[in-house]
Every structure is written in C-alpha cells, then in structure tokens.
JSON list of C-alpha atoms in Angstrom, two decimals:
[
{"chain": "A", "resi": 265, "resn": "MET", "atom": "CA", "xyz": [-0.31, -0.43, 0.42]},
{"chain": "A", "resi": 266, "resn": "SER", "atom": "CA", "xyz": [1.75, 2.88, -0.30]},
{"chain": "A", "resi": 267, "resn": "ALA", "atom": "CA", "xyz": [2.29, 5.79, 1.73]},
{"chain": "A", "resi": 268, "resn": "THR", "atom": "CA", "xyz": [0.06, 8.14, -0.55]},
{"chain": "A", "resi": 269, "resn": "ALA", "atom": "CA", "xyz": [-3.02, 9.62, 0.65]},
{"chain": "A", "resi": 270, "resn": "ARG", "atom": "CA", "xyz": [-6.31, 7.70, 0.39]},
{"chain": "A", "resi": 271, "resn": "PRO", "atom": "CA", "xyz": [-9.27, 10.59, -0.42]},
{"chain": "A", "resi": 272, "resn": "ASP", "atom": "CA", "xyz": [-11.27, 7.33, -0.86]},
{"chain": "A", "resi": 273, "resn": "ILE", "atom": "CA", "xyz": [-10.92, 6.48, 2.56]},
{"chain": "A", "resi": 274, "resn": "ALA", "atom": "CA", "xyz": [-13.26, 8.06, 5.09]},
{"chain": "A", "resi": 275, "resn": "ILE", "atom": "CA", "xyz": [-13.49, 9.39, 7.88]},
{"chain": "A", "resi": 276, "resn": "ARG", "atom": "CA", "xyz": [-16.77, 9.72, 10.01]},
{"chain": "A", "resi": 277, "resn": "GLU", "atom": "CA", "xyz": [-18.54, 10.14, 13.09]},
{"chain": "A", "resi": 278, "resn": "ALA", "atom": "CA", "xyz": [-19.96, 6.67, 14.46]},
{"chain": "A", "resi": 279, "resn": "SER", "atom": "CA", "xyz": [-22.82, 6.12, 16.17]},
{"chain": "A", "resi": 280, "resn": "ALA", "atom": "CA", "xyz": [-24.54, 3.19, 18.73]},
{"chain": "A", "resi": 281, "resn": "GLY", "atom": "CA", "xyz": [-25.88, 1.65, 15.16]},
{"chain": "A", "resi": 282, "resn": "ASP", "atom": "CA", "xyz": [-22.57, 1.14, 14.27]},
{"chain": "A", "resi": 283, "resn": "ALA", "atom": "CA", "xyz": [-21.37, -1.17, 17.48]},
{"chain": "A", "resi": 284, "resn": "ALA", "atom": "CA", "xyz": [-20.96, -4.12, 14.67]},
{"chain": "A", "resi": 285, "resn": "ARG", "atom": "CA", "xyz": [-18.75, -2.25, 12.64]},
{"chain": "A", "resi": 286, "resn": "LEU", "atom": "CA", "xyz": [-16.55, -0.28, 15.94]},
{"chain": "A", "resi": 287, "resn": "SER", "atom": "CA", "xyz": [-16.47, -4.46, 17.13]},
{"chain": "A", "resi": 288, "resn": "LEU", "atom": "CA", "xyz": [-15.30, -6.54, 13.59]},
{"chain": "A", "resi": 289, "resn": "VAL", "atom": "CA", "xyz": [-12.83, -3.12, 13.58]},
{"chain": "A", "resi": 290, "resn": "ALA", "atom": "CA", "xyz": [-11.36, -3.38, 16.93]},
{"chain": "A", "resi": 291, "resn": "GLY", "atom": "CA", "xyz": [-10.83, -6.55, 17.63]},
{"chain": "A", "resi": 292, "resn": "ALA", "atom": "CA", "xyz": [-9.44, -6.88, 13.91]},
{"chain": "A", "resi": 293, "resn": "THR", "atom": "CA", "xyz": [-6.30, -4.06, 14.36]},
{"chain": "A", "resi": 294, "resn": "PHE", "atom": "CA", "xyz": [-6.10, -5.83, 18.41]},
{"chain": "A", "resi": 295, "resn": "LEU", "atom": "CA", "xyz": [-5.33, -8.93, 17.04]},
{"chain": "A", "resi": 296, "resn": "GLU", "atom": "CA", "xyz": [-3.54, -7.56, 14.21]},
{"chain": "A", "resi": 297, "resn": "THR", "atom": "CA", "xyz": [-1.48, -5.44, 16.54]},
{"chain": "A", "resi": 298, "resn": "PHE", "atom": "CA", "xyz": [-0.81, -7.93, 19.49]},
{"chain": "A", "resi": 299, "resn": "ALA", "atom": "CA", "xyz": [-0.75, -11.52, 17.99]},
{"chain": "A", "resi": 300, "resn": "GLY", "atom": "CA", "xyz": [2.52, -12.87, 18.99]},
{"chain": "A", "resi": 301, "resn": "VAL", "atom": "CA", "xyz": [3.46, -10.25, 21.41]},
{"chain": "A", "resi": 302, "resn": "ILE", "atom": "CA", "xyz": [0.76, -10.52, 24.30]},
{"chain": "A", "resi": 303, "resn": "ASP", "atom": "CA", "xyz": [-0.25, -14.32, 24.36]},
{"chain": "A", "resi": 304, "resn": "GLY", "atom": "CA", "xyz": [-3.39, -15.19, 22.42]},
{"chain": "A", "resi": 305, "resn": "GLU", "atom": "CA", "xyz": [-5.48, -16.09, 25.33]},
{"chain": "A", "resi": 306, "resn": "ALA", "atom": "CA", "xyz": [-4.98, -13.41, 26.79]},
{"chain": "A", "resi": 307, "resn": "LEU", "atom": "CA", "xyz": [-5.72, -11.56, 23.46]},
{"chain": "A", "resi": 308, "resn": "LEU", "atom": "CA", "xyz": [-9.20, -13.05, 23.15]},
{"chain": "A", "resi": 309, "resn": "ALA", "atom": "CA", "xyz": [-10.01, -13.19, 26.32]},
{"chain": "A", "resi": 310, "resn": "HIS", "atom": "CA", "xyz": [-9.27, -9.32, 26.09]},
{"chain": "A", "resi": 311, "resn": "CYS", "atom": "CA", "xyz": [-10.83, -8.62, 22.76]},
{"chain": "A", "resi": 312, "resn": "ALA", "atom": "CA", "xyz": [-14.36, -11.26, 23.36]},
{"chain": "A", "resi": 313, "resn": "ARG", "atom": "CA", "xyz": [-15.05, -8.55, 26.66]},
{"chain": "A", "resi": 314, "resn": "HIS", "atom": "CA", "xyz": [-13.69, -4.68, 24.87]},
{"chain": "A", "resi": 315, "resn": "HIS", "atom": "CA", "xyz": [-14.40, -5.03, 21.67]},
{"chain": "A", "resi": 316, "resn": "ALA", "atom": "CA", "xyz": [-17.86, -6.54, 22.48]},
{"chain": "A", "resi": 317, "resn": "VAL", "atom": "CA", "xyz": [-20.23, -5.44, 19.83]},
{"chain": "A", "resi": 318, "resn": "ASP", "atom": "CA", "xyz": [-22.70, -5.07, 23.38]},
{"chain": "A", "resi": 319, "resn": "HIS", "atom": "CA", "xyz": [-20.08, -3.20, 24.99]},
{"chain": "A", "resi": 320, "resn": "LEU", "atom": "CA", "xyz": [-19.28, -0.55, 22.04]},
{"chain": "A", "resi": 321, "resn": "ARG", "atom": "CA", "xyz": [-22.88, 0.35, 21.74]},
{"chain": "A", "resi": 322, "resn": "GLU", "atom": "CA", "xyz": [-23.20, 0.68, 25.99]},
{"chain": "A", "resi": 323, "resn": "ARG", "atom": "CA", "xyz": [-19.30, 2.90, 26.16]},
{"chain": "A", "resi": 324, "resn": "LEU", "atom": "CA", "xyz": [-21.22, 4.90, 23.45]},
{"chain": "A", "resi": 325, "resn": "ALA", "atom": "CA", "xyz": [-24.70, 5.53, 24.70]},
{"chain": "A", "resi": 326, "resn": "GLY", "atom": "CA", "xyz": [-22.64, 6.26, 27.79]},
{"chain": "A", "resi": 327, "resn": "GLY", "atom": "CA", "xyz": [-20.48, 9.32, 26.15]},
{"chain": "A", "resi": 328, "resn": "ALA", "atom": "CA", "xyz": [-17.81, 7.70, 24.71]},
{"chain": "A", "resi": 329, "resn": "ARG", "atom": "CA", "xyz": [-17.49, 8.91, 21.04]},
{"chain": "A", "resi": 330, "resn": "ALA", "atom": "CA", "xyz": [-15.65, 7.29, 17.97]},
{"chain": "A", "resi": 331, "resn": "TRP", "atom": "CA", "xyz": [-15.19, 7.79, 13.89]},
{"chain": "A", "resi": 332, "resn": "LEU", "atom": "CA", "xyz": [-14.93, 5.39, 11.89]},
{"chain": "A", "resi": 333, "resn": "ALA", "atom": "CA", "xyz": [-12.18, 4.92, 8.15]},
{"chain": "A", "resi": 334, "resn": "GLU", "atom": "CA", "xyz": [-14.08, 3.37, 6.18]},
{"chain": "A", "resi": 335, "resn": "LEU", "atom": "CA", "xyz": [-13.16, 1.93, 2.82]},
{"chain": "A", "resi": 336, "resn": "ASP", "atom": "CA", "xyz": [-15.94, 1.14, 0.60]},
{"chain": "A", "resi": 337, "resn": "GLY", "atom": "CA", "xyz": [-18.22, 0.69, 2.78]},
{"chain": "A", "resi": 338, "resn": "ALA", "atom": "CA", "xyz": [-15.60, -1.33, 4.64]},
{"chain": "A", "resi": 339, "resn": "PRO", "atom": "CA", "xyz": [-14.17, -0.50, 8.30]},
{"chain": "A", "resi": 340, "resn": "VAL", "atom": "CA", "xyz": [-10.74, -0.01, 7.90]},
{"chain": "A", "resi": 341, "resn": "GLY", "atom": "CA", "xyz": [-9.75, 1.91, 11.30]},
{"chain": "A", "resi": 342, "resn": "TYR", "atom": "CA", "xyz": [-11.56, 3.34, 14.11]},
{"chain": "A", "resi": 343, "resn": "ALA", "atom": "CA", "xyz": [-10.59, 5.82, 17.57]},
{"chain": "A", "resi": 344, "resn": "MET", "atom": "CA", "xyz": [-12.34, 6.49, 20.53]},
{"chain": "A", "resi": 345, "resn": "LEU", "atom": "CA", "xyz": [-12.60, 9.06, 22.94]},
{"chain": "A", "resi": 346, "resn": "ILE", "atom": "CA", "xyz": [-13.65, 7.48, 26.68]},
{"chain": "A", "resi": 347, "resn": "ALA", "atom": "CA", "xyz": [-14.09, 9.85, 29.73]},
{"chain": "A", "resi": 348, "resn": "PRO", "atom": "CA", "xyz": [-10.14, 8.92, 31.82]},
{"chain": "A", "resi": 349, "resn": "GLU", "atom": "CA", "xyz": [-9.66, 6.39, 33.65]},
{"chain": "A", "resi": 350, "resn": "LEU", "atom": "CA", "xyz": [-5.90, 7.26, 34.27]},
{"chain": "A", "resi": 351, "resn": "ASP", "atom": "CA", "xyz": [-4.16, 8.35, 37.23]},
{"chain": "A", "resi": 352, "resn": "ALA", "atom": "CA", "xyz": [-2.33, 11.58, 35.50]},
{"chain": "A", "resi": 353, "resn": "ALA", "atom": "CA", "xyz": [-5.66, 12.41, 34.47]},
{"chain": "A", "resi": 354, "resn": "GLY", "atom": "CA", "xyz": [-7.10, 15.88, 35.85]},
{"chain": "A", "resi": 355, "resn": "PRO", "atom": "CA", "xyz": [-9.89, 18.11, 35.40]},
{"chain": "A", "resi": 356, "resn": "GLY", "atom": "CA", "xyz": [-11.00, 19.16, 31.58]},
{"chain": "A", "resi": 357, "resn": "ASP", "atom": "CA", "xyz": [-9.32, 15.98, 30.25]},
{"chain": "A", "resi": 358, "resn": "ILE", "atom": "CA", "xyz": [-10.40, 13.17, 28.01]},
{"chain": "A", "resi": 359, "resn": "LYS", "atom": "CA", "xyz": [-9.08, 9.91, 27.07]},
{"chain": "A", "resi": 360, "resn": "LEU", "atom": "CA", "xyz": [-7.89, 8.24, 23.34]},
{"chain": "A", "resi": 361, "resn": "LYS", "atom": "CA", "xyz": [-9.26, 5.38, 24.34]},
{"chain": "A", "resi": 362, "resn": "LYS", "atom": "CA", "xyz": [-8.19, 3.75, 21.30]},
{"chain": "A", "resi": 363, "resn": "ILE", "atom": "CA", "xyz": [-6.85, 4.59, 17.41]},
{"chain": "A", "resi": 364, "resn": "TYR", "atom": "CA", "xyz": [-5.86, 1.50, 15.20]},
{"chain": "A", "resi": 365, "resn": "LEU", "atom": "CA", "xyz": [-5.89, 0.98, 11.87]},
{"chain": "A", "resi": 366, "resn": "LEU", "atom": "CA", "xyz": [-5.56, -2.08, 9.20]},
{"chain": "A", "resi": 367, "resn": "SER", "atom": "CA", "xyz": [-1.81, -2.56, 8.94]},
{"chain": "A", "resi": 368, "resn": "ARG", "atom": "CA", "xyz": [-2.06, -1.71, 5.49]},
{"chain": "A", "resi": 369, "resn": "PHE", "atom": "CA", "xyz": [-2.98, 1.41, 6.07]},
{"chain": "A", "resi": 370, "resn": "HIS", "atom": "CA", "xyz": [-0.73, 2.33, 8.38]},
{"chain": "A", "resi": 371, "resn": "GLY", "atom": "CA", "xyz": [1.58, 5.38, 5.92]},
{"chain": "A", "resi": 372, "resn": "GLY", "atom": "CA", "xyz": [-0.49, 7.66, 4.43]},
{"chain": "A", "resi": 373, "resn": "ASP", "atom": "CA", "xyz": [-2.62, 10.27, 5.87]},
{"chain": "A", "resi": 374, "resn": "THR", "atom": "CA", "xyz": [-5.71, 8.30, 7.86]},
{"chain": "A", "resi": 375, "resn": "ALA", "atom": "CA", "xyz": [-4.21, 7.59, 11.35]},
{"chain": "A", "resi": 376, "resn": "ALA", "atom": "CA", "xyz": [-3.97, 11.69, 10.93]},
{"chain": "A", "resi": 377, "resn": "ARG", "atom": "CA", "xyz": [-7.39, 12.47, 9.78]},
{"chain": "A", "resi": 378, "resn": "LEU", "atom": "CA", "xyz": [-9.02, 10.53, 12.28]},
{"chain": "A", "resi": 379, "resn": "LEU", "atom": "CA", "xyz": [-6.16, 11.80, 15.31]},
{"chain": "A", "resi": 380, "resn": "ALA", "atom": "CA", "xyz": [-7.75, 15.51, 13.57]},
{"chain": "A", "resi": 381, "resn": "SER", "atom": "CA", "xyz": [-11.38, 14.08, 14.61]},
{"chain": "A", "resi": 382, "resn": "VAL", "atom": "CA", "xyz": [-10.64, 13.46, 17.27]},
{"chain": "A", "resi": 383, "resn": "ILE", "atom": "CA", "xyz": [-8.72, 16.66, 17.78]},
{"chain": "A", "resi": 384, "resn": "ALA", "atom": "CA", "xyz": [-11.70, 18.20, 16.75]},
{"chain": "A", "resi": 385, "resn": "GLY", "atom": "CA", "xyz": [-14.59, 16.45, 19.00]},
{"chain": "A", "resi": 386, "resn": "ALA", "atom": "CA", "xyz": [-12.42, 16.81, 21.91]},
{"chain": "A", "resi": 387, "resn": "ALA", "atom": "CA", "xyz": [-12.45, 21.20, 21.31]},
{"chain": "A", "resi": 388, "resn": "GLN", "atom": "CA", "xyz": [-14.19, 21.97, 25.08]},
{"chain": "A", "resi": 389, "resn": "HIS", "atom": "CA", "xyz": [-11.37, 20.42, 27.02]},
{"chain": "A", "resi": 390, "resn": "SER", "atom": "CA", "xyz": [-8.34, 20.55, 27.77]},
{"chain": "A", "resi": 391, "resn": "ARG", "atom": "CA", "xyz": [-5.97, 17.77, 27.07]},
{"chain": "A", "resi": 392, "resn": "LEU", "atom": "CA", "xyz": [-6.51, 14.86, 25.52]},
{"chain": "A", "resi": 393, "resn": "LEU", "atom": "CA", "xyz": [-4.25, 12.31, 27.18]},
{"chain": "A", "resi": 394, "resn": "LEU", "atom": "CA", "xyz": [-3.83, 7.83, 25.62]},
{"chain": "A", "resi": 395, "resn": "GLY", "atom": "CA", "xyz": [-1.27, 5.09, 27.48]},
{"chain": "A", "resi": 396, "resn": "VAL", "atom": "CA", "xyz": [0.39, 3.27, 24.48]},
{"chain": "A", "resi": 397, "resn": "LYS", "atom": "CA", "xyz": [2.40, 0.24, 25.71]},
{"chain": "A", "resi": 398, "resn": "ASP", "atom": "CA", "xyz": [5.99, 1.49, 25.72]},
{"chain": "A", "resi": 399, "resn": "ASP", "atom": "CA", "xyz": [7.25, -1.11, 23.58]},
{"chain": "A", "resi": 400, "resn": "ASN", "atom": "CA", "xyz": [5.73, 0.34, 20.98]},
{"chain": "A", "resi": 401, "resn": "HIS", "atom": "CA", "xyz": [7.95, 3.44, 18.50]},
{"chain": "A", "resi": 402, "resn": "ARG", "atom": "CA", "xyz": [6.23, 3.35, 15.93]},
{"chain": "A", "resi": 403, "resn": "ALA", "atom": "CA", "xyz": [2.70, 4.50, 17.81]},
{"chain": "A", "resi": 404, "resn": "ILE", "atom": "CA", "xyz": [4.67, 6.41, 20.31]},
{"chain": "A", "resi": 405, "resn": "GLY", "atom": "CA", "xyz": [6.98, 8.25, 17.34]},
{"chain": "A", "resi": 406, "resn": "PHE", "atom": "CA", "xyz": [3.12, 9.06, 14.89]},
{"chain": "A", "resi": 407, "resn": "TYR", "atom": "CA", "xyz": [2.19, 10.59, 18.79]},
{"chain": "A", "resi": 408, "resn": "ALA", "atom": "CA", "xyz": [5.32, 12.91, 19.49]},
{"chain": "A", "resi": 409, "resn": "LYS", "atom": "CA", "xyz": [4.82, 13.68, 16.38]},
{"chain": "A", "resi": 410, "resn": "HIS", "atom": "CA", "xyz": [1.01, 14.38, 16.92]},
{"chain": "A", "resi": 411, "resn": "GLY", "atom": "CA", "xyz": [2.18, 17.44, 19.55]},
{"chain": "A", "resi": 412, "resn": "PHE", "atom": "CA", "xyz": [2.17, 13.63, 22.38]},
{"chain": "A", "resi": 413, "resn": "ARG", "atom": "CA", "xyz": [3.57, 14.45, 25.12]},
{"chain": "A", "resi": 414, "resn": "GLN", "atom": "CA", "xyz": [5.01, 11.53, 28.55]},
{"chain": "A", "resi": 415, "resn": "ILE", "atom": "CA", "xyz": [3.72, 12.66, 31.19]},
{"chain": "A", "resi": 416, "resn": "ALA", "atom": "CA", "xyz": [2.79, 9.08, 32.93]},
{"chain": "A", "resi": 417, "resn": "THR", "atom": "CA", "xyz": [3.71, 5.36, 33.00]},
{"chain": "A", "resi": 418, "resn": "ARG", "atom": "CA", "xyz": [0.81, 2.69, 34.47]},
{"chain": "A", "resi": 419, "resn": "ARG", "atom": "CA", "xyz": [0.77, -0.74, 33.63]},
{"chain": "A", "resi": 420, "resn": "PHE", "atom": "CA", "xyz": [-2.24, -2.49, 31.39]},
{"chain": "A", "resi": 421, "resn": "ASP", "atom": "CA", "xyz": [-4.03, -5.76, 32.86]},
{"chain": "A", "resi": 422, "resn": "VAL", "atom": "CA", "xyz": [-4.34, -7.32, 29.56]},
{"chain": "A", "resi": 423, "resn": "GLY", "atom": "CA", "xyz": [-6.10, -11.25, 30.42]},
{"chain": "A", "resi": 424, "resn": "GLY", "atom": "CA", "xyz": [-4.54, -10.98, 34.17]},
{"chain": "A", "resi": 425, "resn": "THR", "atom": "CA", "xyz": [-0.80, -10.02, 32.07]},
{"chain": "A", "resi": 426, "resn": "LEU", "atom": "CA", "xyz": [0.35, -6.48, 33.45]},
{"chain": "A", "resi": 427, "resn": "TYR", "atom": "CA", "xyz": [1.91, -5.54, 30.37]},
{"chain": "A", "resi": 428, "resn": "ASP", "atom": "CA", "xyz": [3.62, -1.45, 30.74]},
{"chain": "A", "resi": 429, "resn": "ASP", "atom": "CA", "xyz": [2.32, 1.71, 29.08]},
{"chain": "A", "resi": 430, "resn": "VAL", "atom": "CA", "xyz": [3.58, 5.11, 28.42]},
{"chain": "A", "resi": 431, "resn": "VAL", "atom": "CA", "xyz": [1.08, 8.27, 29.17]},
{"chain": "A", "resi": 432, "resn": "LEU", "atom": "CA", "xyz": [0.83, 10.84, 27.62]},
{"chain": "A", "resi": 433, "resn": "ALA", "atom": "CA", "xyz": [-0.49, 13.99, 26.22]},
{"chain": "A", "resi": 434, "resn": "ARG", "atom": "CA", "xyz": [-1.26, 16.63, 24.25]},
{"chain": "A", "resi": 435, "resn": "ASP", "atom": "CA", "xyz": [-2.58, 20.53, 25.26]},
{"chain": "A", "resi": 436, "resn": "LEU", "atom": "CA", "xyz": [-5.57, 20.83, 23.11]},
{"chain": "A", "resi": 437, "resn": "GLU", "atom": "CA", "xyz": [-6.75, 24.72, 21.72]},
{"chain": "A", "resi": 438, "resn": "GLN", "atom": "CA", "xyz": [-9.52, 26.04, 23.63]},
{"chain": "A", "resi": 439, "resn": "VAL", "atom": "CA", "xyz": [-12.75, 26.99, 20.25]}
]
C-alpha cells in the first residue's frame, strides 16, 4: 500500500448503531497488532470483553465518541474518546482510548485524519491523554509527531498479565 493520501477512505463519526462495525475493526486491529506479542488466550479474552458489540454500544450510549475510517463501506480503522480513567488525568482531560488502523493502511494520512477528527471532537477539553504500550515505538513516534509528550507510566492488564504503558498528553487549544 502506498504511503500517500487516501481520499477514498472516508472518516465519519460513529453512532451506537455502528457498534458491530466498531467491534469488527476493533477486534481485527487488536489481534493484528498484538498476536504473537500478548498471550493468545489473553488476547482473545480481551477482545471478547472489550470489543464486543454490546460493550461498544454501551460505551457509545454512555458518552464515548468514536470515528470510523471506511473504504467502500468496510471499516479499516477507528478511534474512540472516553472519560479518562488514568491516574494522571486532571480536570478538563479526555482520553483517546483507541486509534487503530489495519496495517495495510499504515503510512498514509488516514491515522492523522482520524486523530484530527478526535481533536476536533475533544475541542471543549483542555488536554487529550492516551496510553500506549511502551515498546510500540511506531505509535509513540506518531503521537510525538502530533504534539504528544510523555507524562506518566502505568500498568495495563490484558488477560491477567500486566504490560507497561507510557501515558502521553497533548494540550488542546480552546476554540
């Protein structure tokens, strides 16, 4: 896949009615990213719990916001904003819970377009936070390029195994 702009990939905000699309792309991208890195059974259990249609529908109904990247109507990536559950969070913060693309769509502008949608959607907040696995250098580099800086570390549980994350933050300009 070329590392050029993909105007044929549409970015749109998801609704609770898109929970099945979100579930499909969430599970696929998480498996693609972490298969062989995280224990297989733990990975499957994590996806079954956190990427289930009902779980995502409840998140969206409870105030989470999500954006889908779609090619010909098929989801190829997504991003999600939620209320922060990080110790490093303060008043006015919001958390980028997920931003994932299928790997064949890496290297273009789709991730940056998803992030721009998230930032626009978070405009009423003062800071955008996220956690990323500490050895995911590609993602950390992407976020640094887009104005994020490390503010903390945390442990992240996947199937009973703890992994190290870095917590990144980006100040948001108030509009």
